[in-house]
Amino acid sequence: PKPSIENNIKKLFLDYLGPLGENEFENLKINGLDENSIIKYVGMLIKKGVLSKIEGEELVYYTILIFKGYKIINKDEKLYKLTK
């Protein structure tokens, strides 16, 4: 993916997973950072109880938008403002 997509996905991972997000992002990146691998990974985090179902759904939603070309411009609590 483009660097802007990677940067936005990394930001999501850090926001949703804290310090663990950096490591997990790098692992996914090594294995191929794409929409499907992220969605599968988030599903696994929900099953393990690392993320709530709502948090996981939000993360998937924002991931899909980022892969469609949207960029995070800022964050207000857990709601992101995106622009195309």
PDB file of C-alpha atoms in Angstrom, residues 9 12-18 20-25 27-28 37-57 59-60 63:
ATOM      1  CA  ILE A   9      -3.407   2.200   9.476  1.00  0.00           C
ATOM      2  CA  LEU A  12      -5.380   3.300  14.032  1.00  0.00           C
ATOM      3  CA  PHE A  13      -3.424   0.390  15.496  1.00  0.00           C
ATOM      4  CA  LEU A  14      -1.675   2.647  18.007  1.00  0.00           C
ATOM      5  CA  ASP A  15      -4.951   4.309  19.009  1.00  0.00           C
ATOM      6  CA  TYR A  16      -6.886   1.057  19.404  1.00  0.00           C
ATOM      7  CA  LEU A  17      -4.135  -1.224  20.747  1.00  0.00           C
ATOM      8  CA  GLY A  18      -1.781   1.169  22.521  1.00  0.00           C
ATOM      9  CA  LEU A  20       1.058  -3.268  21.348  1.00  0.00           C
ATOM     10  CA  GLY A  21      -0.248  -1.683  18.138  1.00  0.00           C
ATOM     11  CA  GLU A  22       3.226  -0.800  16.849  1.00  0.00           C
ATOM     12  CA  ASN A  23       4.434  -4.395  17.056  1.00  0.00           C
ATOM     13  CA  GLU A  24       1.251  -5.845  15.606  1.00  0.00           C
ATOM     14  CA  PHE A  25       1.296  -3.357  12.736  1.00  0.00           C
ATOM     15  CA  ASN A  27       4.037  -8.024  11.976  1.00  0.00           C
ATOM     16  CA  LEU A  28       1.094  -7.526   9.632  1.00  0.00           C
ATOM     17  CA  SER A  37      -5.439  -9.528   6.516  1.00  0.00           C
ATOM     18  CA  ILE A  38      -6.346  -6.624   8.817  1.00  0.00           C
ATOM     19  CA  ILE A  39     -10.009  -7.668   8.970  1.00  0.00           C
ATOM     20  CA  LYS A  40      -9.028 -11.260   9.845  1.00  0.00           C
ATOM     21  CA  TYR A  41      -6.563 -10.009  12.446  1.00  0.00           C
ATOM     22  CA  VAL A  42      -9.179  -7.766  14.076  1.00  0.00           C
ATOM     23  CA  GLY A  43     -11.597 -10.715  14.197  1.00  0.00           C
ATOM     24  CA  MET A  44      -8.974 -12.706  16.067  1.00  0.00           C
ATOM     25  CA  LEU A  45      -8.471  -9.813  18.538  1.00  0.00           C
ATOM     26  CA  ILE A  46     -12.222  -9.724  19.197  1.00  0.00           C
ATOM     27  CA  LYS A  47     -12.321 -13.505  19.814  1.00  0.00           C
ATOM     28  CA  LYS A  48      -9.376 -13.231  22.234  1.00  0.00           C
ATOM     29  CA  GLY A  49     -11.072 -10.356  24.081  1.00  0.00           C
ATOM     30  CA  VAL A  50      -8.320  -7.848  23.272  1.00  0.00           C
ATOM     31  CA  LEU A  51     -10.883  -5.621  21.534  1.00  0.00           C
ATOM     32  CA  SER A  52     -14.599  -5.364  22.206  1.00  0.00           C
ATOM     33  CA  LYS A  53     -16.907  -6.143  19.306  1.00  0.00           C
ATOM     34  CA  ILE A  54     -17.681  -2.430  18.923  1.00  0.00           C
ATOM     35  CA  GLU A  55     -13.993  -1.443  18.922  1.00  0.00           C
ATOM     36  CA  GLY A  56     -13.249  -4.161  16.388  1.00  0.00           C
ATOM     37  CA  GLU A  57     -16.085  -3.052  14.125  1.00  0.00           C
ATOM     38  CA  LEU A  59     -11.320  -0.503  13.466  1.00  0.00           C
ATOM     39  CA  VAL A  60     -12.544  -2.515  10.459  1.00  0.00           C
ATOM     40  CA  THR A  63      -9.552   0.410   7.766  1.00  0.00           C
TER      41      THR A  63
END
